[in-house]
Tab-separated table of C-alpha atoms and ligand atoms in Angstrom:
chain	number	residue	atom	x	y	z
K	1	MET	CA	-81.809	-15.970	-104.643
K	2	ALA	CA	-84.978	-13.845	-104.824
K	3	TYR	CA	-85.759	-11.720	-101.777
K	4	ALA	CA	-88.875	-12.950	-99.977
K	5	THR	CA	-90.366	-13.301	-96.516
K	6	THR	CA	-91.487	-16.935	-96.099
K	7	ASN	CA	-92.831	-17.814	-92.658
K	8	PRO	CA	-90.851	-20.950	-91.668
K	9	TYR	CA	-93.610	-22.052	-89.276
K	10	THR	CA	-96.464	-21.960	-91.801
K	11	GLY	CA	-94.570	-22.154	-95.104
K	12	GLU	CA	-96.528	-19.132	-96.367
K	13	VAL	CA	-94.763	-16.715	-98.730
K	14	VAL	CA	-95.731	-13.441	-97.080
K	15	LYS	CA	-94.082	-10.882	-99.353
K	16	THR	CA	-91.566	-10.721	-102.194
K	17	PHE	CA	-89.149	-7.948	-103.132
K	18	PRO	CA	-87.535	-7.119	-106.487
K	19	THR	CA	-83.780	-7.599	-106.805
K	20	ALA	CA	-81.807	-4.357	-107.239
K	21	THR	CA	-80.686	-3.505	-110.775
K	22	ALA	CA	-77.144	-2.441	-111.664
K	23	GLU	CA	-78.408	1.151	-112.097
K	24	GLU	CA	-80.040	1.141	-108.656
K	25	ILE	CA	-76.833	-0.131	-107.095
K	26	ASP	CA	-74.814	2.555	-108.839
K	27	ALA	CA	-77.233	5.229	-107.605
K	28	ALA	CA	-76.995	3.872	-104.050
K	29	ILE	CA	-73.197	3.997	-104.176
K	30	ALA	CA	-73.318	7.580	-105.483
K	31	LYS	CA	-75.650	8.547	-102.646
K	32	ALA	CA	-73.434	6.795	-100.090
K	33	ASP	CA	-70.379	8.589	-101.434
K	34	ALA	CA	-72.066	11.996	-101.247
K	35	THR	CA	-73.078	11.262	-97.648
K	36	PHE	CA	-69.556	10.112	-96.797
K	37	GLN	CA	-68.100	13.453	-97.899
K	38	GLU	CA	-70.192	15.133	-95.169
K	39	TRP	CA	-70.320	12.374	-92.536
K	40	LYS	CA	-66.521	12.111	-92.340
K	41	LYS	CA	-66.427	15.745	-91.192
K	42	THR	CA	-68.866	15.196	-88.311
K	43	THR	CA	-67.610	14.787	-84.749
K	44	PRO	CA	-67.746	11.440	-82.946
K	45	GLU	CA	-70.220	13.083	-80.562
K	46	HIS	CA	-72.577	13.884	-83.443
K	47	ARG	CA	-72.365	10.277	-84.653
K	48	ALA	CA	-72.956	9.021	-81.110
K	49	ALA	CA	-76.196	10.989	-80.890
K	50	VAL	CA	-77.609	9.097	-83.908
K	51	LEU	CA	-76.641	5.723	-82.431
K	52	THR	CA	-78.101	6.633	-79.035
K	53	LYS	CA	-81.368	7.589	-80.681
K	54	ALA	CA	-81.426	4.333	-82.673
K	55	ALA	CA	-81.019	2.368	-79.418
K	56	GLU	CA	-83.828	4.331	-77.822
K	57	LEU	CA	-86.191	3.815	-80.774
K	58	ILE	CA	-85.615	0.079	-81.191
K	59	ARG	CA	-86.072	-0.468	-77.447
K	60	ALA	CA	-89.244	1.602	-77.324
K	61	ASP	CA	-90.804	-0.511	-80.088
K	62	HIS	CA	-89.118	-3.810	-79.190
K	63	ARG	CA	-92.148	-6.057	-79.672
K	64	ARG	CA	-92.760	-4.917	-83.261
K	65	TYR	CA	-89.069	-5.291	-84.153
K	66	ALA	CA	-88.952	-8.726	-82.489
K	67	GLU	CA	-92.005	-9.999	-84.358
K	68	ILE	CA	-90.383	-9.243	-87.710
K	69	LEU	CA	-87.480	-11.555	-86.789
K	70	THR	CA	-89.755	-14.385	-85.688
K	71	LEU	CA	-91.921	-14.018	-88.774
K	72	GLU	CA	-88.999	-14.107	-91.207
K	73	MET	CA	-86.598	-16.680	-89.760
K	74	GLY	CA	-88.610	-18.444	-87.070
K	75	LYS	CA	-86.651	-17.746	-83.898
K	76	LEU	CA	-88.507	-17.952	-80.589
K	77	ILE	CA	-90.167	-14.658	-79.752
K	78	GLY	CA	-88.279	-14.397	-76.442
K	79	GLU	CA	-84.986	-14.807	-78.331
K	80	SER	CA	-86.081	-12.136	-80.811
K	81	GLU	CA	-86.720	-9.737	-77.923
K	82	ALA	CA	-83.277	-10.547	-76.509
K	83	GLU	CA	-81.726	-9.819	-79.914
K	84	VAL	CA	-83.423	-6.421	-80.007
K	85	GLU	CA	-81.968	-5.608	-76.573
K	86	LEU	CA	-78.476	-6.782	-77.589
K	87	THR	CA	-78.726	-4.607	-80.695
K	88	ALA	CA	-79.591	-1.559	-78.580
K	89	LYS	CA	-76.627	-2.293	-76.305
K	90	ILE	CA	-74.188	-2.383	-79.229
K	91	PHE	CA	-75.432	0.992	-80.466
K	92	GLU	CA	-74.933	2.317	-76.934
K	93	TYR	CA	-71.459	0.829	-76.567
K	94	TYR	CA	-70.172	2.781	-79.547
K	95	ALA	CA	-72.110	5.904	-78.596
K	96	ARG	CA	-70.444	5.797	-75.168
K	97	TYR	CA	-66.878	4.773	-76.044
K	98	GLY	CA	-66.466	5.645	-79.741
K	99	ALA	CA	-64.919	9.128	-79.290
K	100	GLU	CA	-62.405	7.837	-76.748
K	101	LEU	CA	-61.446	4.810	-78.855
K	102	LEU	CA	-60.865	6.974	-81.931
K	103	LYS	CA	-58.430	9.377	-80.245
K	104	PRO	CA	-54.975	9.543	-81.841
K	105	ARG	CA	-52.251	7.336	-80.422
K	106	TYR	CA	-48.901	9.054	-79.895
K	107	LEU	CA	-45.798	6.968	-80.510
K	108	GLN	CA	-42.552	7.170	-78.571
K	109	ALA	CA	-40.227	7.387	-81.580
K	110	GLU	CA	-36.512	8.032	-81.109
K	111	GLY	CA	-35.588	11.708	-81.509
K	112	PHE	CA	-39.184	13.004	-81.483
K	113	GLY	CA	-41.263	14.791	-78.891
K	114	ASP	CA	-44.094	13.118	-77.017
K	115	GLN	CA	-46.798	14.308	-79.413
K	116	ASP	CA	-44.808	14.523	-82.658
K	117	VAL	CA	-45.643	11.099	-84.062
K	118	ALA	CA	-49.358	10.394	-84.132
K	119	LEU	CA	-51.443	7.510	-85.423
K	120	VAL	CA	-54.796	9.044	-86.320
K	121	ASN	CA	-57.916	7.102	-87.279
K	122	ASP	CA	-59.346	8.370	-90.553
K	123	PRO	CA	-62.437	6.793	-92.133
K	124	LEU	CA	-62.048	5.020	-95.466
K	125	GLY	CA	-65.377	5.582	-97.250
K	126	ILE	CA	-68.110	3.132	-98.253
K	127	ILE	CA	-67.908	-0.321	-96.696
K	128	PHE	CA	-69.962	-3.176	-98.156
K	129	THR	CA	-71.462	-5.538	-95.574
K	130	VAL	CA	-72.909	-8.982	-96.372
K	131	GLU	CA	-74.876	-10.554	-93.538
K	132	PRO	CA	-76.693	-13.811	-92.687
K	133	TRP	CA	-80.256	-14.386	-91.514
K	134	ASN	CA	-79.652	-16.078	-88.167
K	135	PHE	CA	-79.443	-12.782	-86.211
K	136	PRO	CA	-80.912	-10.304	-88.664
K	137	TYR	CA	-80.444	-7.157	-86.503
K	138	TYR	CA	-77.446	-8.159	-84.392
K	139	GLN	CA	-75.456	-9.019	-87.513
K	140	ILE	CA	-76.176	-5.613	-89.040
K	141	VAL	CA	-75.354	-3.575	-85.937
K	142	ARG	CA	-72.159	-5.510	-85.225
K	143	THR	CA	-70.604	-3.857	-88.270
K	144	LEU	CA	-72.823	-0.795	-88.733
K	145	ALA	CA	-72.207	0.754	-85.293
K	146	PRO	CA	-68.391	0.668	-85.430
K	147	LEU	CA	-68.246	1.587	-89.125
K	148	THR	CA	-70.405	4.692	-88.802
K	149	THR	CA	-68.759	5.674	-85.506
K	150	ALA	CA	-65.437	5.705	-87.352
K	151	GLY	CA	-66.920	7.985	-90.047
K	152	ASN	CA	-67.547	5.385	-92.746
K	153	VAL	CA	-70.853	4.756	-94.527
K	154	VAL	CA	-72.424	1.360	-95.250
K	155	VAL	CA	-74.207	-0.471	-98.054
K	156	LEU	CA	-75.722	-3.774	-96.937
K	157	LYS	CA	-76.605	-6.965	-98.762
K	158	HIS	CA	-78.649	-8.915	-96.251
K	159	ALA	CA	-79.750	-12.550	-96.603
K	160	SER	CA	-82.542	-13.030	-99.122
K	161	ASN	CA	-84.946	-14.518	-96.522
K	162	VAL	CA	-84.917	-11.492	-94.165
K	163	PRO	CA	-85.822	-8.548	-96.449
K	164	GLN	CA	-88.255	-6.983	-93.978
K	165	SER	CA	-85.718	-7.086	-91.140
K	166	ALA	CA	-83.225	-5.284	-93.392
K	167	ALA	CA	-85.801	-2.668	-94.432
K	168	ALA	CA	-86.876	-2.110	-90.810
K	169	PHE	CA	-83.265	-1.467	-89.817
K	170	GLU	CA	-82.739	1.034	-92.625
K	171	GLN	CA	-85.879	2.856	-91.515
K	172	LEU	CA	-84.714	2.784	-87.870
K	173	LEU	CA	-81.518	4.627	-88.765
K	174	LEU	CA	-83.398	7.264	-90.759
K	175	GLU	CA	-85.791	7.816	-87.854
K	176	ALA	CA	-82.783	8.139	-85.549
K	177	GLY	CA	-81.569	11.081	-87.609
K	178	ALA	CA	-79.002	9.383	-89.857
K	179	PRO	CA	-78.552	11.182	-93.171
K	180	GLU	CA	-79.880	9.320	-96.195
K	181	GLY	CA	-76.986	7.350	-97.604
K	182	LEU	CA	-75.352	6.588	-94.247
K	183	PHE	CA	-76.832	3.096	-94.254
K	184	GLN	CA	-78.545	1.645	-97.314
K	185	ASN	CA	-80.107	-1.760	-97.665
K	186	LEU	CA	-79.706	-3.183	-101.188
K	187	TYR	CA	-81.629	-6.215	-102.382
K	188	ALA	CA	-78.527	-7.191	-104.333
K	189	SER	CA	-77.931	-10.480	-106.128
K	190	HIS	CA	-74.788	-12.510	-105.492
K	191	GLU	CA	-73.428	-11.386	-108.850
K	192	ALA	CA	-73.827	-7.723	-107.858
K	193	SER	CA	-70.939	-8.147	-105.388
K	194	ALA	CA	-68.553	-7.937	-108.351
K	195	GLN	CA	-69.987	-4.549	-109.368
K	196	ILE	CA	-69.982	-3.241	-105.805
K	197	LEU	CA	-66.444	-4.330	-104.997
K	198	ALA	CA	-65.054	-3.078	-108.317
K	199	ASP	CA	-66.360	0.424	-107.612
K	200	PRO	CA	-63.480	2.625	-106.414
K	201	ARG	CA	-65.780	4.413	-103.955
K	202	VAL	CA	-66.247	1.140	-102.054
K	203	ARG	CA	-63.213	0.543	-99.850
K	204	GLY	CA	-63.770	-2.841	-98.239
K	205	VAL	CA	-66.151	-5.609	-97.308
K	206	ALA	CA	-67.187	-7.271	-94.055
K	207	LEU	CA	-68.958	-10.604	-94.538
K	208	THR	CA	-70.590	-12.937	-92.063
K	209	GLY	CA	-71.768	-16.251	-93.465
K	210	SER	CA	-70.640	-19.608	-94.776
K	211	GLU	CA	-67.158	-20.647	-95.865
K	212	ALA	CA	-68.302	-20.728	-99.505
K	213	ALA	CA	-69.641	-17.167	-99.427
K	214	GLY	CA	-66.537	-15.996	-97.555
K	215	ALA	CA	-64.169	-17.516	-100.092
K	216	THR	CA	-66.088	-15.971	-103.021
K	217	ILE	CA	-66.371	-12.488	-101.528
K	218	ALA	CA	-62.798	-12.437	-100.201
K	219	SER	CA	-61.423	-13.408	-103.598
K	220	THR	CA	-63.503	-10.727	-105.351
K	221	ALA	CA	-62.210	-8.225	-102.800
K	222	ALA	CA	-58.639	-9.410	-103.374
K	223	GLN	CA	-58.997	-9.045	-107.150
K	224	ASN	CA	-59.938	-5.436	-106.485
K	225	LEU	CA	-57.176	-5.039	-103.873
K	226	LYS	CA	-59.625	-4.340	-101.103
K	227	LYS	CA	-59.686	-5.500	-97.523
K	228	ALA	CA	-62.162	-8.146	-96.342
K	229	THR	CA	-63.060	-9.358	-92.876
K	230	LEU	CA	-64.744	-12.756	-92.641
K	231	GLU	CA	-66.882	-14.112	-89.798
K	232	LEU	CA	-67.653	-17.651	-90.944
K	233	GLY	CA	-68.992	-20.912	-89.625
K	234	GLY	CA	-68.051	-22.793	-86.516
K	235	ALA	CA	-68.273	-26.184	-84.830
K	236	ASP	CA	-67.565	-25.127	-81.268
K	237	ALA	CA	-66.224	-27.673	-78.837
K	238	PHE	CA	-68.042	-27.930	-75.512
K	239	ILE	CA	-65.544	-29.733	-73.292
K	240	VAL	CA	-66.748	-31.380	-70.107
K	241	LEU	CA	-63.842	-32.331	-67.819
K	242	GLU	CA	-64.240	-35.034	-65.199
K	243	ASP	CA	-64.477	-32.489	-62.352
K	244	ALA	CA	-67.280	-30.431	-63.964
K	245	GLU	CA	-70.630	-29.903	-62.270
K	246	LEU	CA	-72.412	-32.348	-64.542
K	247	GLU	CA	-76.013	-31.197	-64.176
K	248	LYS	CA	-75.075	-27.593	-64.755
K	249	ALA	CA	-72.933	-28.555	-67.759
K	250	ALA	CA	-75.717	-30.693	-69.243
K	251	ASN	CA	-78.245	-27.866	-68.865
K	252	TRP	CA	-75.887	-25.431	-70.550
K	253	ALA	CA	-75.220	-27.927	-73.339
K	254	VAL	CA	-78.952	-28.287	-74.050
K	255	MET	CA	-79.269	-24.512	-74.255
K	256	GLY	CA	-75.955	-23.970	-76.073
K	257	ARG	CA	-76.876	-26.465	-78.769
K	258	HIS	CA	-80.558	-25.607	-79.258
K	259	TRP	CA	-81.061	-21.867	-78.850
K	260	ASN	CA	-81.955	-20.074	-82.072
K	261	GLY	CA	-83.051	-23.460	-83.433
K	262	GLY	CA	-79.434	-24.647	-83.232
K	263	GLN	CA	-78.514	-22.092	-85.904
K	264	VAL	CA	-75.780	-20.077	-84.194
K	265	CYS	CA	-72.224	-19.873	-85.476
K	266	VAL	CA	-71.116	-20.415	-81.845
K	267	SER	CA	-73.639	-23.141	-81.004
K	268	SER	CA	-72.110	-25.928	-78.894
K	269	LYS	CA	-71.976	-28.262	-81.887
K	270	ARG	CA	-69.377	-30.769	-80.650
K	271	ILE	CA	-69.770	-31.931	-77.070
K	272	ILE	CA	-66.586	-33.613	-75.849
K	273	VAL	CA	-66.778	-35.432	-72.525
K	274	GLU	CA	-64.060	-37.123	-70.450
K	275	ASP	CA	-64.485	-40.879	-70.292
K	276	SER	CA	-65.181	-41.203	-66.543
K	277	VAL	CA	-68.235	-38.913	-66.667
K	278	TYR	CA	-69.373	-39.571	-70.253
K	279	ASP	CA	-72.235	-41.986	-69.518
K	280	ARG	CA	-73.740	-39.896	-66.720
K	281	PHE	CA	-73.405	-36.668	-68.726
K	282	LEU	CA	-75.044	-38.229	-71.774
K	283	GLU	CA	-77.950	-39.459	-69.680
K	284	LEU	CA	-78.514	-35.947	-68.251
K	285	TYR	CA	-78.103	-34.336	-71.665
K	286	LYS	CA	-80.642	-36.628	-73.320
K	287	GLU	CA	-83.123	-36.005	-70.505
K	288	GLY	CA	-82.752	-32.259	-71.029
K	289	VAL	CA	-83.080	-32.413	-74.825
K	290	ALA	CA	-86.162	-34.630	-74.527
K	291	LYS	CA	-87.906	-31.832	-72.612
K	292	LEU	CA	-87.699	-29.357	-75.508
K	293	VAL	CA	-91.085	-28.421	-76.944
K	294	ALA	CA	-91.322	-27.722	-80.666
K	295	GLY	CA	-94.129	-25.430	-81.837
K	296	ASP	CA	-95.194	-21.940	-82.838
K	297	PRO	CA	-92.200	-19.627	-82.278
K	298	MET	CA	-94.599	-16.793	-81.374
K	299	ASP	CA	-95.864	-18.888	-78.414
K	300	PRO	CA	-93.747	-18.225	-75.295
K	301	ALA	CA	-94.247	-21.884	-74.231
K	302	THR	CA	-92.290	-23.142	-77.274
K	303	THR	CA	-88.643	-24.001	-76.571
K	304	LEU	CA	-87.560	-25.496	-79.918
K	305	ALA	CA	-87.948	-23.264	-82.975
K	306	PRO	CA	-88.380	-24.361	-86.581
K	307	LEU	CA	-85.335	-23.872	-88.799
K	308	SER	CA	-85.149	-20.723	-90.889
K	309	SER	CA	-86.549	-22.387	-94.018
K	310	GLN	CA	-87.658	-25.752	-95.357
K	311	GLY	CA	-84.502	-25.744	-97.503
K	312	ALA	CA	-82.354	-25.471	-94.369
K	313	ALA	CA	-84.243	-28.389	-92.779
K	314	ASP	CA	-83.827	-30.503	-95.945
K	315	ASP	CA	-80.076	-29.818	-95.920
K	316	ILE	CA	-79.800	-31.078	-92.334
K	317	VAL	CA	-81.678	-34.275	-93.216
K	318	LYS	CA	-79.158	-34.905	-96.021
K	319	LEU	CA	-76.238	-34.396	-93.615
K	320	ILE	CA	-77.765	-36.834	-91.097
K	321	GLU	CA	-78.178	-39.430	-93.868
K	322	ALA	CA	-74.555	-38.885	-94.903
K	323	ALA	CA	-73.475	-39.410	-91.270
K	324	LYS	CA	-75.326	-42.753	-91.204
K	325	GLY	CA	-73.478	-43.700	-94.378
K	326	GLU	CA	-70.190	-43.095	-92.547
K	327	GLY	CA	-71.147	-45.470	-89.734
K	328	VAL	CA	-72.024	-42.761	-87.197
K	329	ALA	CA	-74.632	-43.786	-84.555
K	330	VAL	CA	-77.759	-41.644	-85.013
K	331	GLU	CA	-80.520	-41.315	-82.400
K	332	GLU	CA	-83.564	-39.052	-82.412
K	333	ILE	CA	-84.500	-37.642	-79.013
K	334	GLY	CA	-87.775	-36.455	-77.483
K	335	ALA	CA	-91.254	-36.237	-78.942
K	336	PRO	CA	-91.767	-36.150	-82.724
K	337	VAL	CA	-91.793	-32.573	-84.038
K	338	PRO	CA	-94.866	-31.051	-85.769
K	339	SER	CA	-95.276	-31.935	-89.429
K	340	GLN	CA	-96.127	-28.300	-90.211
K	341	GLY	CA	-93.086	-26.020	-90.225
K	342	ALA	CA	-89.382	-26.428	-90.971
K	343	PHE	CA	-88.700	-28.586	-87.887
K	344	ILE	CA	-85.940	-31.084	-87.280
K	345	ARG	CA	-86.311	-33.511	-84.391
K	346	PRO	CA	-83.309	-33.198	-82.032
K	347	THR	CA	-80.744	-35.747	-83.127
K	348	LEU	CA	-77.714	-37.198	-81.361
K	349	LEU	CA	-74.623	-38.349	-83.254
K	350	THR	CA	-72.110	-40.576	-81.449
K	351	ASP	CA	-69.239	-42.903	-82.461
K	352	ILE	CA	-68.058	-40.319	-84.971
K	353	PRO	CA	-64.667	-41.164	-86.521
K	354	LEU	CA	-62.451	-38.079	-86.262
K	355	ASP	CA	-61.398	-38.440	-89.883
K	356	SER	CA	-64.993	-38.621	-91.156
K	357	LYS	CA	-66.700	-35.897	-93.174
K	358	THR	CA	-69.303	-35.671	-90.402
K	359	ALA	CA	-66.662	-34.713	-87.821
K	360	SER	CA	-65.615	-31.690	-89.867
K	361	THR	CA	-69.134	-30.594	-90.878
K	362	GLU	CA	-71.081	-27.729	-89.321
K	363	PHE	CA	-74.644	-28.912	-88.565
K	364	PHE	CA	-76.758	-25.732	-88.552
K	365	GLY	CA	-79.708	-27.141	-86.614
K	366	PRO	CA	-80.561	-29.258	-83.536
K	367	VAL	CA	-78.039	-32.029	-84.169
K	368	SER	CA	-75.513	-32.795	-81.404
K	369	GLN	CA	-72.196	-34.475	-82.026
K	370	VAL	CA	-71.018	-36.123	-78.795
K	371	TYR	CA	-67.461	-37.437	-78.424
K	372	ARG	CA	-65.906	-39.578	-75.680
K	373	ALA	CA	-62.420	-38.332	-74.743
K	374	LYS	CA	-59.880	-40.576	-73.000
K	375	ASP	CA	-58.607	-37.681	-70.877
K	376	GLU	CA	-58.004	-33.916	-70.924
K	377	ALA	CA	-55.292	-34.096	-73.587
K	378	ASP	CA	-57.534	-36.196	-75.819
K	379	ALA	CA	-60.393	-33.703	-75.355
K	380	ILE	CA	-58.099	-30.884	-76.522
K	381	HIS	CA	-56.965	-33.017	-79.458
K	382	ILE	CA	-60.566	-33.723	-80.531
K	383	ALA	CA	-61.509	-30.045	-80.114
K	384	ASN	CA	-58.614	-28.886	-82.295
K	385	SER	CA	-59.199	-31.511	-84.998
K	386	SER	CA	-61.963	-29.343	-86.525
K	387	PRO	CA	-61.277	-27.161	-89.556
K	388	PHE	CA	-63.172	-24.403	-87.719
K	389	GLY	CA	-61.824	-22.186	-84.940
K	390	LEU	CA	-64.579	-19.876	-83.777
K	391	GLY	CA	-65.547	-20.323	-80.102
K	392	GLY	CA	-65.598	-23.046	-77.511
K	393	SER	CA	-66.204	-23.796	-73.870
K	394	VAL	CA	-64.594	-25.690	-71.042
K	395	PHE	CA	-66.489	-27.005	-68.021
K	396	SER	CA	-64.566	-27.649	-64.810
K	397	GLN	CA	-64.830	-26.614	-61.177
K	398	ASP	CA	-61.106	-25.857	-61.256
K	399	ILE	CA	-60.974	-22.481	-63.029
K	400	ASN	CA	-57.194	-22.549	-63.213
K	401	ARG	CA	-57.299	-25.895	-64.997
K	402	ALA	CA	-60.062	-24.706	-67.340
K	403	GLN	CA	-58.061	-21.576	-68.200
K	404	LYS	CA	-55.048	-23.732	-69.095
K	405	VAL	CA	-57.230	-25.877	-71.354
K	406	ALA	CA	-58.738	-22.724	-72.893
K	407	ARG	CA	-55.261	-21.500	-73.881
K	408	GLN	CA	-54.661	-24.730	-75.792
K	409	LEU	CA	-57.788	-24.424	-77.946
K	410	ASP	CA	-57.112	-23.109	-81.452
K	411	THR	CA	-60.132	-20.774	-81.590
K	412	GLY	CA	-60.916	-17.075	-81.366
K	413	MET	CA	-63.019	-17.272	-78.183
K	414	VAL	CA	-63.386	-19.613	-75.198
K	415	PHE	CA	-65.908	-19.315	-72.371
K	416	ILE	CA	-65.450	-21.221	-69.123
K	417	ASN	CA	-68.528	-22.875	-67.601
K	418	GLN	CA	-70.828	-21.353	-70.248
K	419	PRO	CA	-71.349	-21.781	-73.977
K	420	THR	CA	-69.650	-19.071	-76.058
K	421	GLY	CA	-71.682	-15.909	-75.531
K	422	VAL	CA	-72.671	-12.955	-77.667
K	423	LYS	CA	-72.207	-9.698	-75.755
K	424	ALA	CA	-72.088	-6.035	-76.698
K	425	ASP	CA	-68.726	-5.426	-75.013
K	426	ILE	CA	-66.773	-8.624	-75.745
K	427	PRO	CA	-65.157	-8.959	-79.187
K	428	PHE	CA	-66.117	-11.597	-81.725
K	429	GLY	CA	-63.967	-13.419	-84.258
K	430	GLY	CA	-62.430	-16.723	-85.231
K	431	VAL	CA	-59.407	-18.399	-86.791
K	432	LYS	CA	-58.868	-21.181	-89.380
K	433	HIS	CA	-61.997	-21.742	-91.523
K	434	SER	CA	-64.002	-19.531	-89.162
K	435	GLY	CA	-62.468	-16.502	-90.838
K	436	PHE	CA	-60.276	-13.544	-89.994
K	437	GLY	CA	-60.692	-10.120	-88.458
K	438	HIS	CA	-62.680	-9.037	-85.437
K	439	GLU	CA	-65.979	-7.389	-84.744
K	440	LEU	CA	-66.999	-5.273	-81.714
K	441	ILE	CA	-65.055	-3.126	-79.197
K	442	ASP	CA	-62.003	-1.231	-80.468
K	443	LEU	CA	-60.865	-4.216	-82.563
K	444	GLY	CA	-63.969	-3.931	-84.754
K	445	LEU	CA	-63.722	-0.157	-84.837
K	446	LYS	CA	-60.168	-0.283	-86.225
K	447	GLU	CA	-60.801	-2.882	-88.964
K	448	PHE	CA	-61.891	-0.251	-91.483
K	449	VAL	CA	-59.985	2.899	-90.605
K	450	ASN	CA	-56.853	4.352	-92.088
K	451	GLU	CA	-54.482	4.350	-89.119
K	452	LYS	CA	-52.540	7.181	-90.655
K	453	VAL	CA	-49.130	8.281	-89.450
K	454	VAL	CA	-48.753	12.041	-89.030
K	455	VAL	CA	-45.235	13.129	-88.084
K	456	VAL	CA	-44.143	16.599	-87.028
K	457	THR	CA	-40.475	17.085	-87.882
K	458	ASP	CA	-38.405	20.204	-88.125
K	459	ILE	CA	-35.191	18.814	-86.771
K	460	ASP	CA	-32.420	20.359	-88.845
K	461	GLY	CA	-30.243	18.029	-90.837
K	462	GLN	CA	-31.916	14.853	-89.655
K	463	PHE	CA	-33.915	12.439	-91.850
C	501	LIG	P1	-74.512	-17.892	-96.513
C	501	LIG	O1	-75.293	-18.731	-97.433
C	501	LIG	O2	-73.066	-17.762	-96.711
C	501	LIG	O3	-75.225	-16.446	-96.511
C	501	LIG	C1	-74.698	-15.351	-95.796
C	501	LIG	C2	-74.829	-14.106	-96.649
C	501	LIG	O4	-73.955	-14.204	-97.761
C	501	LIG	C3	-76.231	-13.903	-97.231
C	501	LIG	O5	-76.496	-12.529	-97.308
C	501	LIG	C4	-76.100	-14.514	-98.617
C	501	LIG	O6	-77.035	-14.030	-99.526
C	501	LIG	C5	-74.706	-14.049	-98.975
C	501	LIG	N1	-74.045	-14.832	-100.007
C	501	LIG	C6	-73.944	-16.171	-100.079
C	501	LIG	N2	-73.195	-16.515	-101.148
C	501	LIG	C7	-72.847	-15.360	-101.767
C	501	LIG	C8	-72.101	-15.050	-102.946
C	501	LIG	N3	-71.559	-16.003	-103.687
C	501	LIG	N4	-71.954	-13.746	-103.269
C	501	LIG	C9	-72.500	-12.771	-102.528
C	501	LIG	N5	-73.207	-13.000	-101.401
C	501	LIG	C10	-73.382	-14.287	-101.029
C	501	LIG	O7	-74.681	-18.348	-95.003
C	501	LIG	P2	-75.926	-19.027	-94.356
C	501	LIG	O8	-75.758	-20.473	-94.536
C	501	LIG	O9	-77.181	-18.413	-94.748
C	501	LIG	O10	-75.621	-18.581	-92.847
C	501	LIG	C11	-75.116	-19.398	-91.923
C	501	LIG	C12	-73.601	-19.406	-91.896
C	501	LIG	O11	-73.124	-18.192	-91.349
C	501	LIG	C13	-73.122	-20.498	-90.980
C	501	LIG	O12	-71.973	-21.102	-91.492
C	501	LIG	C14	-72.805	-19.733	-89.711
C	501	LIG	O13	-71.939	-20.386	-88.839
C	501	LIG	C15	-72.254	-18.462	-90.271
C	501	LIG	N6	-72.297	-17.392	-89.278
C	501	LIG	C16	-71.104	-16.923	-88.783
C	501	LIG	C17	-71.105	-15.937	-87.806
C	501	LIG	C18	-69.816	-15.393	-87.248
C	501	LIG	O14	-69.836	-14.328	-86.636
C	501	LIG	N7	-68.682	-16.065	-87.404
C	501	LIG	C19	-72.317	-15.423	-87.356
C	501	LIG	C20	-73.501	-15.925	-87.874
C	501	LIG	C21	-73.461	-16.909	-88.852
C	501	LIG	P3	-78.328	-14.896	-99.967
C	501	LIG	O15	-79.183	-15.034	-98.762
C	501	LIG	O16	-78.950	-14.044	-101.015
C	501	LIG	O17	-77.826	-16.200	-100.477
């Protein structure tokens, strides 16, 4: 796809960008490699100073950074500001804890002294990152901060509809004092991934995106015997048990399903409610959804954003039509949405057969699947019937009970009495078709390091 900023609210093509040539990509990799040879020798404290400065700069100019997000992918301006703050916090997390987390680990091996067997964390080199448009800064920093803290350098292929967000982030790092080549944004085509991953200077790839992109990139990485981490789609269960505080749960469900225009990997896409409270919950949920106001995402009064592009909206319409074809009950909720802009009117899907295509599809927009569960066990069964395993939530006033349910969900994350959150200091990652590997905290930091064994041994006659 060609790189362009197209305002999803007005449909206007604001700016286009040329796709990188093979020669430009090669030059970027050479520059990254030269930078790596120096960066790997720097101390964690030196690296932390760059990240701290980046946090300071993005915070100081938060409105300008936020407006780029809203312009390019249509998220509400308040949500863009929150993303800028979250981005600053992730920089700060690694600036604060990186040195400590990278310290060697000493192993208690039989016959050796306390500090004779060390696991040290050496950087690998250039890591390729491929990121989606739904959180244009947060997605970059989630890999960039841990990778550079560990001593690696990064080349990024961002989504083709957020080229200005990617360029702004590259500029931010340079202004923060990063050497040229530490973080480079490439307007690379899909096909260029083969060139990048075949290059011996590139040591791995971290992708966030769809299952299709994940499968393609992971197989290219495998052909080149390189590691991949995949953060893919989700269809999070939002389980409401019969003892939940229903109004609170319904309010959270409205927010969990509709923030960011419903385009979050951990959106509450499948709402599963115990039979005895189903009717009341649904009534409250519909009332809440009906109050959403679609409009200009730059206007703070707007509460329902357009989708990221007209193409994304068209895809959702096709999925809704396919659901109707499978006998699913479809109901539009609230006022009609504006005809200008990539809007989808909030839509409720009920009576969804568990073996239908709809039940296993990720709807990336304001479409709610609502399921009636016979009891707690049935709710867990419905939740785990999805091919995805990213996040999930359980609503109950009995925390002990909710924790037990959480342990039975086959996902990477579960939040109790809240939709799955995105935080600077809580790790992120899924199982099944939601991918493999982790991002954030020490788990993300260790994904692309060589945990090298260094053994001191001068014990005579022993091997
Ligand atoms: P997508 O089409 O897979 O795009 C994601 C990125 O991959 C973009 O940079 C895209 O580039 C690139 N890409 C796609 N196909 C490629 C290929 N064959 N070779 C190389 N690069 C390729 O995903 P999307 O639909 O825009 O994004 C939404 C998806 O991401 C949803 O499924 C969502 O749940 C998931 N997501 C997951 C997480 C998580 O942490 N688990 C977080 C956010 C989003 P182009 O733009 O140029 O096509």
